[in-house]
Coordinates of C-alpha atoms in Angstrom, one line a residue:
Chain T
X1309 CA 2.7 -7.5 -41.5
X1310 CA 6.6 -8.5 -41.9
X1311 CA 8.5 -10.0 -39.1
X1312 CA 10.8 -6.9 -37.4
X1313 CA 13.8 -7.4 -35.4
X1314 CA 14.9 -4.8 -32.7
X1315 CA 17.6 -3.9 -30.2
X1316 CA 15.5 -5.5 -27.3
X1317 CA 16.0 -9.3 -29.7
X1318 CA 12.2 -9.9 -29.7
X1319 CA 9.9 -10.2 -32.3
X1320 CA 7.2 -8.2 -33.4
X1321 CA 4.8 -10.5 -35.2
X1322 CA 1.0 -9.8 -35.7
X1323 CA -1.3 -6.9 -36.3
X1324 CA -2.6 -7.1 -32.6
X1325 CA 0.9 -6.6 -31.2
X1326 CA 0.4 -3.0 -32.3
X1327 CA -3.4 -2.7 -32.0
X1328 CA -2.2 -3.6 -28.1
X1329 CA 0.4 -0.5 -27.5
X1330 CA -2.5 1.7 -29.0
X1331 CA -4.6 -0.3 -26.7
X1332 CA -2.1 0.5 -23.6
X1333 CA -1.8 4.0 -24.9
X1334 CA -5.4 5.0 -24.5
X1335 CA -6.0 3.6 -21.4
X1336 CA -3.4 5.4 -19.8
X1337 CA -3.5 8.2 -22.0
X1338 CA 0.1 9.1 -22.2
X1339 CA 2.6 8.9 -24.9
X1340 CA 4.3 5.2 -24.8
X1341 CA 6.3 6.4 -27.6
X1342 CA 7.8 9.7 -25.5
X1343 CA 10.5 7.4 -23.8
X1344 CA 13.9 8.4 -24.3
X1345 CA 15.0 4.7 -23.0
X1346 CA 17.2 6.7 -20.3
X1347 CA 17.0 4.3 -17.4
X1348 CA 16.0 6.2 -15.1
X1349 CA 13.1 4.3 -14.0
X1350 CA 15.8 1.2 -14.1
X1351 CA 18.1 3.0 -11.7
X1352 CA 16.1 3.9 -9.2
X1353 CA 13.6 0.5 -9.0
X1354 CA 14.5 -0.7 -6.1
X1355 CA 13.1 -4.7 -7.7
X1356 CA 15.1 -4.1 -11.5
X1357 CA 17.6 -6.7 -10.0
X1358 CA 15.3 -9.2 -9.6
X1359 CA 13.6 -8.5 -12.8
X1360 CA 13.8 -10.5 -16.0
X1361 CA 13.2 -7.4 -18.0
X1362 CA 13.9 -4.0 -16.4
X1363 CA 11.4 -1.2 -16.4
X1364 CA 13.3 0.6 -19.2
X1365 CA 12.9 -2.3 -21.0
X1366 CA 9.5 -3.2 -19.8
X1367 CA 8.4 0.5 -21.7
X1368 CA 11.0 -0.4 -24.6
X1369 CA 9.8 -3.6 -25.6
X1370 CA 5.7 -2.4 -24.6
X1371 CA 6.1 0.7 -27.1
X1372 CA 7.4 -1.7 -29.8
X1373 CA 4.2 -3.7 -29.8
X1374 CA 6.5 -6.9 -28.6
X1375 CA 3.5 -8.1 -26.3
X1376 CA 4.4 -12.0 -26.0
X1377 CA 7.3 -12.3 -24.3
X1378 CA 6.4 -9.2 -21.9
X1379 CA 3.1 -11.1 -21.2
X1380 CA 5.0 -14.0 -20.0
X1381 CA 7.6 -12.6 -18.4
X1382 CA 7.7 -12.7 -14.7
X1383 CA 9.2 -8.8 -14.4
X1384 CA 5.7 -6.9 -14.5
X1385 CA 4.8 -9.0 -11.6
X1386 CA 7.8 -7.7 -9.4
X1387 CA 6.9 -4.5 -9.5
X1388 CA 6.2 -3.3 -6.2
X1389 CA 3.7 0.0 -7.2
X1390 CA 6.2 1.7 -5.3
X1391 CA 5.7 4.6 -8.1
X1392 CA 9.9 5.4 -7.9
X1393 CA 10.0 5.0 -11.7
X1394 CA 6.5 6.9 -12.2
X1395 CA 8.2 9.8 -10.0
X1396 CA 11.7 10.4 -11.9
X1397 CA 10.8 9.9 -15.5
X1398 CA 11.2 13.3 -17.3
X1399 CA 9.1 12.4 -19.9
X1400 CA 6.3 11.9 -17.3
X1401 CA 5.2 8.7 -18.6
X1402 CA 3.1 6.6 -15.6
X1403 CA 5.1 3.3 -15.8
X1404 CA 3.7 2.0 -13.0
X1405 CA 0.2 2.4 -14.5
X1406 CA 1.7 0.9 -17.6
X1407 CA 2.8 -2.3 -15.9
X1408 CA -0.8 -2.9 -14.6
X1409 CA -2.0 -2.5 -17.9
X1410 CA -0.4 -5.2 -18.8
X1411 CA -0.7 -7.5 -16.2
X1412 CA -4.3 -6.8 -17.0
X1413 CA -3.5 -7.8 -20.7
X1414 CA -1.9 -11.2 -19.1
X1415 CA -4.6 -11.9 -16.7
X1416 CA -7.0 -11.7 -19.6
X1417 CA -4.8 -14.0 -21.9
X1418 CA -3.8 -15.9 -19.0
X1419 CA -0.5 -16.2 -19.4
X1420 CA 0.9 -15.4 -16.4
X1421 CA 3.5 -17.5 -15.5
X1422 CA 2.2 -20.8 -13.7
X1423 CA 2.2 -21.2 -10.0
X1424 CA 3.7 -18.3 -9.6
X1425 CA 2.5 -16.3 -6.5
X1426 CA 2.1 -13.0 -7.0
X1427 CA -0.1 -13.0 -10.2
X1428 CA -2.1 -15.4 -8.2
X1429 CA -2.6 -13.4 -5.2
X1430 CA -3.9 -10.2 -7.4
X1431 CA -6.4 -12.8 -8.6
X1432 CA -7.2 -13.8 -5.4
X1433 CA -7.7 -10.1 -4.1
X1434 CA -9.6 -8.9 -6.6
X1435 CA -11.7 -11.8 -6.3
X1436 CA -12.1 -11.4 -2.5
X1437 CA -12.6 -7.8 -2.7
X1438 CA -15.0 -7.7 -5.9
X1439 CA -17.6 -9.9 -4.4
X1440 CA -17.1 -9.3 -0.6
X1441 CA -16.1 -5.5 -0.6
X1442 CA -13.9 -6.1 2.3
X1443 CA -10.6 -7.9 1.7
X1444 CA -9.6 -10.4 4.5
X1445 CA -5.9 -11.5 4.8
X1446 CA -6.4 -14.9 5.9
X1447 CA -8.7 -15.9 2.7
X1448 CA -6.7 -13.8 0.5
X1449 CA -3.4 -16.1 1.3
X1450 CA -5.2 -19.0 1.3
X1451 CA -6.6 -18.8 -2.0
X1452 CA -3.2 -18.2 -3.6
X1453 CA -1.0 -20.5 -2.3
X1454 CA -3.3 -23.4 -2.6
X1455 CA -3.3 -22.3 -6.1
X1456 CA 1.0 -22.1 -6.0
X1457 CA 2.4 -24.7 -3.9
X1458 CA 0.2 -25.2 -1.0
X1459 CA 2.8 -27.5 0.9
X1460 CA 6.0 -24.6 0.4
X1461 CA 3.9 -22.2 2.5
X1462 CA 3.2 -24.9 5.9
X1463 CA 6.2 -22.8 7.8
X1464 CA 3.4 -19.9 7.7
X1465 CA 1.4 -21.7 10.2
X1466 CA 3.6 -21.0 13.2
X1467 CA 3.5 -16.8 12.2
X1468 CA 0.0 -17.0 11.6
X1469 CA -0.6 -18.3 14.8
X1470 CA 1.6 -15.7 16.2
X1471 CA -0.1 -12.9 14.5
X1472 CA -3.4 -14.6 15.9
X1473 CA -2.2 -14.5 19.3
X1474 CA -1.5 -11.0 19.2
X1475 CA -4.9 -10.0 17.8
X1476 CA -3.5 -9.4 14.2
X1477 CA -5.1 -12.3 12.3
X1478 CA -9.0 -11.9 12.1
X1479 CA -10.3 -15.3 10.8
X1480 CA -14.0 -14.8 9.9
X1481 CA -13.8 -12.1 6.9
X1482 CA -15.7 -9.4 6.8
X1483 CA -18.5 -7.5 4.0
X1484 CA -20.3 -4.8 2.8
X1485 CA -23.8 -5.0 3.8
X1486 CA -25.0 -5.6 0.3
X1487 CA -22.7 -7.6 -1.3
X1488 CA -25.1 -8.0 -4.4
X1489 CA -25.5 -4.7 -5.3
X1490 CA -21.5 -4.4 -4.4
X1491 CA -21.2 -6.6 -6.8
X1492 CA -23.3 -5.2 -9.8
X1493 CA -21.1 -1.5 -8.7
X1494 CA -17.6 -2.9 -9.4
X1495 CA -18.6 -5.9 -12.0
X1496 CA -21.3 -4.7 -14.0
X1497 CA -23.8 -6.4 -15.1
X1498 CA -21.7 -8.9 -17.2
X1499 CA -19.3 -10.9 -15.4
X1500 CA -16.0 -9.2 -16.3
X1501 CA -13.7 -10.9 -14.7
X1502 CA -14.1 -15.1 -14.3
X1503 CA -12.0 -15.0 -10.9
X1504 CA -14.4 -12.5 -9.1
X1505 CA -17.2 -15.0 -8.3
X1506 CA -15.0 -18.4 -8.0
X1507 CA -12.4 -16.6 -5.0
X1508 CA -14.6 -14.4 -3.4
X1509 CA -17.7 -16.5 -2.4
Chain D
X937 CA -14.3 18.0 16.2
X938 CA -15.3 15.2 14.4
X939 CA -13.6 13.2 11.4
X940 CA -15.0 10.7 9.0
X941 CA -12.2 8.1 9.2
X942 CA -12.0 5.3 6.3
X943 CA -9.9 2.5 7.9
X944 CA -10.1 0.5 5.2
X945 CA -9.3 -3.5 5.2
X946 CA -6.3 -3.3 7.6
X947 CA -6.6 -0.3 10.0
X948 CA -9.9 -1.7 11.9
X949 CA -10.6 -3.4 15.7
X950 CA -10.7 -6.6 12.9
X951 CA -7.6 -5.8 10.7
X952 CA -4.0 -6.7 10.8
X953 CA -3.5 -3.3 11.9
X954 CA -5.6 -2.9 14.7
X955 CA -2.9 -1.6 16.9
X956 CA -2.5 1.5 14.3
X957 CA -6.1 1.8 14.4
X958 CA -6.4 1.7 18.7
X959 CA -3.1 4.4 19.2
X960 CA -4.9 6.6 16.5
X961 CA -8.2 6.5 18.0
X962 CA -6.4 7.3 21.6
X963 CA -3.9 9.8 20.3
X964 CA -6.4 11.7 18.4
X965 CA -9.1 11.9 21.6
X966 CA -6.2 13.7 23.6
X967 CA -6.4 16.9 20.9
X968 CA -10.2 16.4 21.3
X969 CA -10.4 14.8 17.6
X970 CA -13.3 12.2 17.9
X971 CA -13.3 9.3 14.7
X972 CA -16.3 8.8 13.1
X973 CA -16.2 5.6 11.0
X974 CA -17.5 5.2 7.4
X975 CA -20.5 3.4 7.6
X976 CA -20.6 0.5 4.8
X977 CA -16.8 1.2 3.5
X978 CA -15.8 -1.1 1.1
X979 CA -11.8 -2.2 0.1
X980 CA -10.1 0.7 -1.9
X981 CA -8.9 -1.9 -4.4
X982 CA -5.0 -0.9 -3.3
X983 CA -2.5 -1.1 -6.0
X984 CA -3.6 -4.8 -6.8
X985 CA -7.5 -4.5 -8.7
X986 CA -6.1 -1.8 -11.3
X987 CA -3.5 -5.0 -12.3
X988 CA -7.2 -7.1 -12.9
X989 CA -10.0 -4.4 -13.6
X990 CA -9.7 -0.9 -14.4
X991 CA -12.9 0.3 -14.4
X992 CA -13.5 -1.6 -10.6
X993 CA -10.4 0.3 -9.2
X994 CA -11.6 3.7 -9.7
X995 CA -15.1 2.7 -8.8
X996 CA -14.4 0.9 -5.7
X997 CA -12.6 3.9 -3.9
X998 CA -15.1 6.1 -5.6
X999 CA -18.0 3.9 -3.5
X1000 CA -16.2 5.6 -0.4
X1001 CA -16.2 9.3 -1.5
X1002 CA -19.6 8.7 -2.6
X1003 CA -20.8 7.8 0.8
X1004 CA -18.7 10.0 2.4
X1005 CA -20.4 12.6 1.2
X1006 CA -23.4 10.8 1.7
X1007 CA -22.7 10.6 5.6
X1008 CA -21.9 14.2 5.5
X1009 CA -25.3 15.3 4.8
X1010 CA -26.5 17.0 2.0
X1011 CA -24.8 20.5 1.0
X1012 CA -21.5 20.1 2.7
X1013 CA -19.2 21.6 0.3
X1014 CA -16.3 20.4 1.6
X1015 CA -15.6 16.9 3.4
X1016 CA -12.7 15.5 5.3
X1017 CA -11.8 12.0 5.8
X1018 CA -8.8 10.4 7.0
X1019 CA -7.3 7.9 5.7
X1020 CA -4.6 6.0 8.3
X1021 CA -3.4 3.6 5.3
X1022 CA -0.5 5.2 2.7
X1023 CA -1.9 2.5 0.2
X1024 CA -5.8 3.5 0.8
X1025 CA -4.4 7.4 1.2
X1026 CA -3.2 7.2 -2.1
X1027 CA -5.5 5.2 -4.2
X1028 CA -8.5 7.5 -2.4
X1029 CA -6.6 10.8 -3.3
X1030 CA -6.0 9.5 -7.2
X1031 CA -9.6 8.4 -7.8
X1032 CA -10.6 12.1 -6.6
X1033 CA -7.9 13.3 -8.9
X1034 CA -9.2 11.9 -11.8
X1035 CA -12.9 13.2 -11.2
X1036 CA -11.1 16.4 -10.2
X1037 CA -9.6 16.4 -13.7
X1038 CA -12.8 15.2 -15.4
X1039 CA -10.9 12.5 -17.1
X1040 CA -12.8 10.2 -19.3
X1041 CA -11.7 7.4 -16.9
X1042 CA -13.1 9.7 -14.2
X1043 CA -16.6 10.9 -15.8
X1044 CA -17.1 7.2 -17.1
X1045 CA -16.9 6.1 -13.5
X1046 CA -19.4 8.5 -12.1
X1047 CA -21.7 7.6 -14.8
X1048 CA -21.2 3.6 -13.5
X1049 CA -21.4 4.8 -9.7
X1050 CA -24.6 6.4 -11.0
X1051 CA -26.4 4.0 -12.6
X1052 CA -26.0 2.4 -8.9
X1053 CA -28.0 5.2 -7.3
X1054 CA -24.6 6.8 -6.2
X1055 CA -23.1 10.1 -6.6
X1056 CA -20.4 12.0 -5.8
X1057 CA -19.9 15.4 -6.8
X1058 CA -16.2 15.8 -5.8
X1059 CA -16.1 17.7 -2.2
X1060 CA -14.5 15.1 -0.3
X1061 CA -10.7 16.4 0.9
X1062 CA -8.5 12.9 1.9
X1063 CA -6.5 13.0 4.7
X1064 CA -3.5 11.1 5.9
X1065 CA -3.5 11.0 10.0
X1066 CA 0.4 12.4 9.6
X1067 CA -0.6 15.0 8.3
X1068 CA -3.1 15.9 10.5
X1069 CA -1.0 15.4 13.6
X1070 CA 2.4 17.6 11.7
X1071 CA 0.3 20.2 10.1
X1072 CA -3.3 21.0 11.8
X1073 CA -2.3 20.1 15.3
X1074 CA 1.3 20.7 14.9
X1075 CA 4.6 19.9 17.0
X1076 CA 4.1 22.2 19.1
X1077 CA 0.6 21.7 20.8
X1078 CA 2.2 17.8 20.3
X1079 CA 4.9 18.9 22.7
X1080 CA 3.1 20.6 25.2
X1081 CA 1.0 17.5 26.1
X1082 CA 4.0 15.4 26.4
X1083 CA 4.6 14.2 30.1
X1084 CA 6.8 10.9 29.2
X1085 CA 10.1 12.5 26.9
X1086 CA 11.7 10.3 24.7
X1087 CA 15.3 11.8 25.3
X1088 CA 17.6 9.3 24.0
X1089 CA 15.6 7.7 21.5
X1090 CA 16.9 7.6 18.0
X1091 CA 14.1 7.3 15.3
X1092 CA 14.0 6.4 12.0
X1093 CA 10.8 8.0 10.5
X1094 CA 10.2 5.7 7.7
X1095 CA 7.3 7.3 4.9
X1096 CA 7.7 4.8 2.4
X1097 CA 6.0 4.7 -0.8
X1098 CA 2.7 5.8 -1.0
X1099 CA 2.7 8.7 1.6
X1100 CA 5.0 10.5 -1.0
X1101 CA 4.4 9.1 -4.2
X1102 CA 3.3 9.2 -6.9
X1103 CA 2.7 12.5 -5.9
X1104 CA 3.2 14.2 -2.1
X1105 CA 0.1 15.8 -1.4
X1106 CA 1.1 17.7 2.3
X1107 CA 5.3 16.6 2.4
X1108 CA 8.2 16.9 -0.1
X1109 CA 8.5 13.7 -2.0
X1110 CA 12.3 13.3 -1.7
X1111 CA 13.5 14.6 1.2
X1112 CA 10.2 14.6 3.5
X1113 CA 9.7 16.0 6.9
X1114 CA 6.7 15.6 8.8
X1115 CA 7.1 12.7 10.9
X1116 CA 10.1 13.5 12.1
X1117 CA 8.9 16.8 13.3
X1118 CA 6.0 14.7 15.2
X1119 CA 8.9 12.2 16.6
X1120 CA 11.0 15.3 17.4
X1121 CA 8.3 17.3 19.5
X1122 CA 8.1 13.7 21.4
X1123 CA 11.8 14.8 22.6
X1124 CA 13.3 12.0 20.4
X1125 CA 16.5 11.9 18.0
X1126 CA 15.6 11.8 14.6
X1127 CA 18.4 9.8 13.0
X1128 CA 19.0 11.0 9.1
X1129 CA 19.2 7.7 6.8
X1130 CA 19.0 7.4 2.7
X1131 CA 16.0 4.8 3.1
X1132 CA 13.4 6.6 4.6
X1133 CA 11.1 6.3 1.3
X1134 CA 12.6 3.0 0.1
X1135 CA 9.8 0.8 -0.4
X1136 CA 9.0 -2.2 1.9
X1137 CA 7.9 -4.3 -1.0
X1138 CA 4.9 -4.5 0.0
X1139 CA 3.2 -8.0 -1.2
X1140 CA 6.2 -9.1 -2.2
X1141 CA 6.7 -10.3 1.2
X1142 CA 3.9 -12.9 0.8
X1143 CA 4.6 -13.8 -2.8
X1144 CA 8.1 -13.4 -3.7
X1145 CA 10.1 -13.5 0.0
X1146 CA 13.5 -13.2 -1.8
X1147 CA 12.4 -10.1 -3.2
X1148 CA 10.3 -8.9 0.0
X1149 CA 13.0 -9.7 2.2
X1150 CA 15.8 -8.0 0.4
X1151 CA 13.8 -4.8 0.4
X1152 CA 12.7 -4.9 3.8
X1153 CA 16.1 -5.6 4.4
X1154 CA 17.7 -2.4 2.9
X1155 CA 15.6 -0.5 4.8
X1156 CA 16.4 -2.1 8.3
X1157 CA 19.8 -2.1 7.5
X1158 CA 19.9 1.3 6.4
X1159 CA 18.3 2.0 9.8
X1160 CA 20.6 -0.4 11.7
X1161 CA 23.6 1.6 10.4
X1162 CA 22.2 4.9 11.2
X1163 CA 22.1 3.7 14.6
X1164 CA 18.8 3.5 15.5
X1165 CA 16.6 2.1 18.2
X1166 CA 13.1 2.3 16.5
X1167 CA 11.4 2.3 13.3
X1168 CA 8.7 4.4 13.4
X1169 CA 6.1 3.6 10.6
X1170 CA 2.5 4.9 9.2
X1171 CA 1.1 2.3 7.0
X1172 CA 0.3 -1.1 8.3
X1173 CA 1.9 -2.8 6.0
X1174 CA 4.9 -1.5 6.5
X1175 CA 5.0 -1.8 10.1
X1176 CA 3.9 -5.6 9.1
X1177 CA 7.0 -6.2 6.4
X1178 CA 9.5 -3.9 9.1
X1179 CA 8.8 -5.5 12.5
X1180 CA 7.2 -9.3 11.1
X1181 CA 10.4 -9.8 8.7
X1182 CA 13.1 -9.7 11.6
X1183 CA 13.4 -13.2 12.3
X1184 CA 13.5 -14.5 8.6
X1185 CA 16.1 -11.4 7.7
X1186 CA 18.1 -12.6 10.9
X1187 CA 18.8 -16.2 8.9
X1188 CA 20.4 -14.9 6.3
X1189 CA 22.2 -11.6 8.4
X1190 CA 22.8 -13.6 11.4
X1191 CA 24.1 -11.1 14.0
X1192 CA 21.6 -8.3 12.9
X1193 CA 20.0 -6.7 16.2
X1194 CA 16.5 -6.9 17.0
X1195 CA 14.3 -3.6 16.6
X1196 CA 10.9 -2.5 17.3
X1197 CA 9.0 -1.1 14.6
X1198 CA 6.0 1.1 15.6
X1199 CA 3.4 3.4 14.4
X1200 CA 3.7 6.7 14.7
X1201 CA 0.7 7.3 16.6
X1202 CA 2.0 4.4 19.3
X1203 CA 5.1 6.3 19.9
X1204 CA 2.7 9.8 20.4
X1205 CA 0.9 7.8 22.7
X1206 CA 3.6 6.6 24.9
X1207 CA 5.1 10.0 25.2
X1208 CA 1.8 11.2 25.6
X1209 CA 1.3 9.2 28.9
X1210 CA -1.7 6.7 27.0
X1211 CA -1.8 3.6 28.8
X1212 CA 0.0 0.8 26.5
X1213 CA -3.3 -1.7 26.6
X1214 CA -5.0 1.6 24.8
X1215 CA -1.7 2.1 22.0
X1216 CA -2.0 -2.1 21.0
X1217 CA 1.4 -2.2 22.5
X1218 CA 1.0 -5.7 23.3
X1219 CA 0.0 -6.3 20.1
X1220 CA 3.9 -5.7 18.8
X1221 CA 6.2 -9.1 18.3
X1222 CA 9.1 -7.3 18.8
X1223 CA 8.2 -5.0 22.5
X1224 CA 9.1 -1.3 22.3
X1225 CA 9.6 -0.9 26.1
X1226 CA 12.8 -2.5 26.5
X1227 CA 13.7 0.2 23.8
X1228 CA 12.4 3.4 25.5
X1229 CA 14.7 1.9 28.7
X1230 CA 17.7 1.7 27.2
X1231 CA 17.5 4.7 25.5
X1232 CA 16.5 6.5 28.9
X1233 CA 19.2 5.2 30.6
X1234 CA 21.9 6.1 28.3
X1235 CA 19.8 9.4 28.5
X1236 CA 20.8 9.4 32.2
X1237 CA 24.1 8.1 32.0
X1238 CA 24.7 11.2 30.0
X1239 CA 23.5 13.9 32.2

C-alpha cells in the first residue's frame, strides 16, 4: 500500500493501519468515518489543553488509520471519561469509547508512553481488580508509581497518613470470596491480559 | 422498605468514602429506607478496565446485576439497587443498557457470565441515592423532617460527570436540578454557577496533578466566585478531588479561601438533626461546622 500524506501531517503506512480503524469500528460499532471534524468535542473537553492531540483530532487522525503516533501519544491518556465530547457530538459518535479502544490497542502493543502514570495506573487497576474483585486504593497507587517514579510521589506520605487518620485509607485490601472463579469470569480461561496476575496477587 | 445497595470499592465502612456510605445509611433510616448490601459484590471496573479489557468491563458490572437478581429471589420481575457512586451508577446502568439493547457486546457477555453458572435476565433497575432522595421521597417529605435549617447557607450542588453523562437517566444533562431541590428543602441557598457538571478529573488527580489540579480548580473557583460556603457533592471521588485538593490548589492561588466539600447525604443529615459521629463528619479535612456558623450568624444578623 503507498505512503499517504494528510492534513493531520502523519503517515499512513501499512495494511494494519487500516485493518485497525475497521478494528475500532466494530468494537464500538459506530461510524468512525461520520465525523464532520467540527470541534465540538475539542471545545467543550475540559483536558484538550493539555492534550498533545485534541479529541477532534484524536477521531481525525483514528479514522485515517494513522495508528502510530496516536498510540504513542500521551493525549488518549488525558482523557478524563468525563463523556463531555460523547454528549455534544451531532453525529453521535462515542469518542470517549473510542479513546479506550485505543488505549486498549496501546496497552496491547505496549507503547504507552514510559513512566508515565496514568497508563500505568489503568494497568495497575485492572490488575487489582481482575484477580481480587475488589479494588483497593492503597495497592492500586502503589503499584503505579513504583512503576513511574517512586521517589516523585514521597510527599504523598504525609496525605496518606492524613486520610488514615481520618478513617479514609483502608490498608488491608479487600476480595470477592472466590477469587478463582472471579478470575476465570472476567479473564477467561486464557490469560488475556499479562498485567492481571503480576499486580493483582 | 428495603434496598439492595451496591457500594462498590469506595462507598463501604472500608472505602475512601466511608463517610458517604455512614450519612447514607443514617439519612435513609429516617424515611424508614433500610440498606441491604450486595453480598459478594465485586469492582464495577469504572471507566478504567474498558481502557485494558473489553469483554471484563461489561462482565464485571454484569457479576453484580447477576447476583442482584440472585439476592432478590427467584421471580422478581423487577429489582432495585442503589448505586451511591456516579462512576459505579453509570458503568452499572450502561452494562444493563447493552443487554437491554441485546447488543452483540451485550448477548456475548451473558453467554460468558453463563458459562460461569450466572445469569441475569435483565430486571435489575439502578439507582442513584439522589435520585431517590429528589424524586421518590421528594423535597417536600425532606423538609418536613428538618429541625436544624440551613438559612444562610449558600450551596453549590456540584453533579459532575457521570450522574449526567453520557446519558441522564432521572435529571436534565445540562442544566440539572435535583440536588439542589434536596439542598433547597434543607432551607439553604442554592448558588447558580457554570461548573456544576465540570468534571473533577477524576484520576488525573493521582496521575497527572497539573491536569487534576487545574480541573478541580475551575470548579472551586467557579464556586468561590459564585460565593459560596459549601460544595455539596455525590460521588466520592469528587468529594475526594474537591475537599483533598485545597491545600495543593492554595500553592499556586495563594489567597483562595478554604471550603468544605460534603456529600449530599451529610448535609441532609445535619439539617436532619443526625448526630455528626453518625454523618462521618469527622471524617472531613476541611470541618463543615464552622461553615453552618457563619452562615447562621449572618442569617441572624439579617433578621
Amino acid at each position: 500500500m503507498p505512503t499517504a500524506s494528510t492534513d493531520e501531517g502523519h503517515i499512513a503506512s501499512s495494511e494494519s493501519d487500516l485493518s485497525f480503524v475497521s478494528k475500532i469500528e466494530n468494537e464500538e460499532g459506530s461510524a468512525l468515518r461520520a465525523c464532520l471534524q467540527c470541534g465540538a468535542c475539542s471545545s467543550v473537553c475540559p483536558v484538550s489543553g493539555f492534550m498533545d492531540y485534541t479529541p477532534r483530532q484524536i477521531v481525525g487522525m483514528a479514522r485515517s488509520g494513522l495508528s502510530e503516533r496516536l498510540l504513542k501519544s500521551k493525549a488518549i491518556w488525558y482523557c478524563a471519561s468525563c463523556y463531555a465530547c460523547t454528549e455534544v457530538c451531532p453525529k453521535k459518535i462515542p469518542i470517549t469509547e473510542i479513546i479506550h479502544a485505543l488505549r486498549r490497542e496501546t496497552i496491547a502493543r505496549k507503547t504507552y508512553p514510559k513512566r508515565f502514570a496514568p497508563p500505568l495506573l489503568t494497568r495497575s487497576f485492572h490488575g487489582v481488580t481482575a484477580s481480587r474483585g475488589r479494588s483497593n486504593d492503597g495497592l492500586v497507587m502503589l503499584h503505579t508509581y513504583l512503576r513511574e517514579k517512586p521517589l516523585k510521589h514521597l510527599g504523598m506520605i504525609r496525605i496518606a497518613g492524613k486520610l488514615w487518620l481520618k478513617g479514609r485509607l483502608e490498608l488491608l485490601p479487600d476480595a470477592v470470596k472466590n477469587r478463582a472463579d472471579f478470575s476465570r469470569l472476567v479473564n477467561g480461561s486464557t490469560e488475556r491480559v499479562d498485567g492481571a496476575k503480576e499486580v493483582g496477587s | 422498605m428495603r434496598l439492595l445497595n451496591f457500594p462498590g470499592c469506595c462507598c463501604t465502612m472500608k472505602g475512601s468514602g466511608k463517610a458517604y456510605a455512614e450519612s447514607l445509611q443514617s439519612v435513609l433510616k429516617a424515611f424508614d429506607v433500610e440498606m441491604e448490601a450486595l453480598e459478594d459484590w465485586n469492582c464495577c471496573g469504572a471507566t478504567i478496565c474498558s481502557s485494558v479489557d473489553l469483554e471484563a468491563s461489561l462482565t464485571m458490572p454484569l457479576r453484580n446485576l447477576a447476583l442482584a437478581e440472585q439476592q432478590s429471589g427467584a421471580g422478581a420481575a423487577r429489582v432495585e439497587m442503589m448505586a451511591p457512586c456516579s462512576a459505579c451508577f453509570m458503568v452499572l446502568n450502561q452494562a444493563g443498557d447493552e443487554v437491554a439493547k441485546r447488543t452483540p457486546r451485550g448477548i456475548s457477555a451473558l453467554k460468558t457470565l453463563e458459562s460461569n453458572a450466572l445469569t441475569y435476565a435483565g430486571n435489575v433497575k439502578v439507582r442513584h441515592p439522589l435520585d431517590l432522595l429528589a424524586n421518590d421521597i421528594g423535597a417536600r417529605e425532606i423538609a418536613a423532617k428538618v429541625v436544624r435549617p440551613l438559612h444562610g447557607l449558600k450551596a453549590a450542588c456540584y453533579y459532575g460527570c457521570l450522574l449526567v453523562r453520557p446519558t441522564a437517566p432521572f435529571d436534565d444533562a445540562n442544566r440539572p436540578t435535583s440536588m439542589d431541590r434536596v439542598v433547597r428543602a434543607l432551607g439553604a441557598e442554592t448558588v447558580d454557577w457554570d461548573a456544576n457538571t465540570r468534571c473533577c478529573g477524576g484520576s488525573l488527580m493521582a496521575t497527572a496533578e497539573e491536569v487534576g489540579l487545574a480541573l478541580s480548580g475551575e470548579v472551586f473557583a467557579s464556586a468561590v466566585q459564585a460565593g459560596t460556603d459549601v460544595i455539596v457533592t455525590a460521588c466520592p471521588i469528587c468529594e475526594y478531588n474537591l475537599e483533598c485538593s485545597q491545600r495543593k490548589l492554595r500553592e499556586s492561588r495563594p489567597g483562595l479561601k478554604e471550603m468544605p466539600a460534603v456529600y449530599f447525604s451529610q448535609l441532609i443529615g445535619v439539617a436532619l438533626g443526625i448526630p455528626g459521629a453518625e454523618l462521618g463528619l469527622r471524617r472531613l479535612l476541611i470541618p463543615l461546622e464552622p461553615a453552618l456558623e457563619s452562615a447562621a450568624l449572618k442569617e441572624h444578623a439579617h433578621v
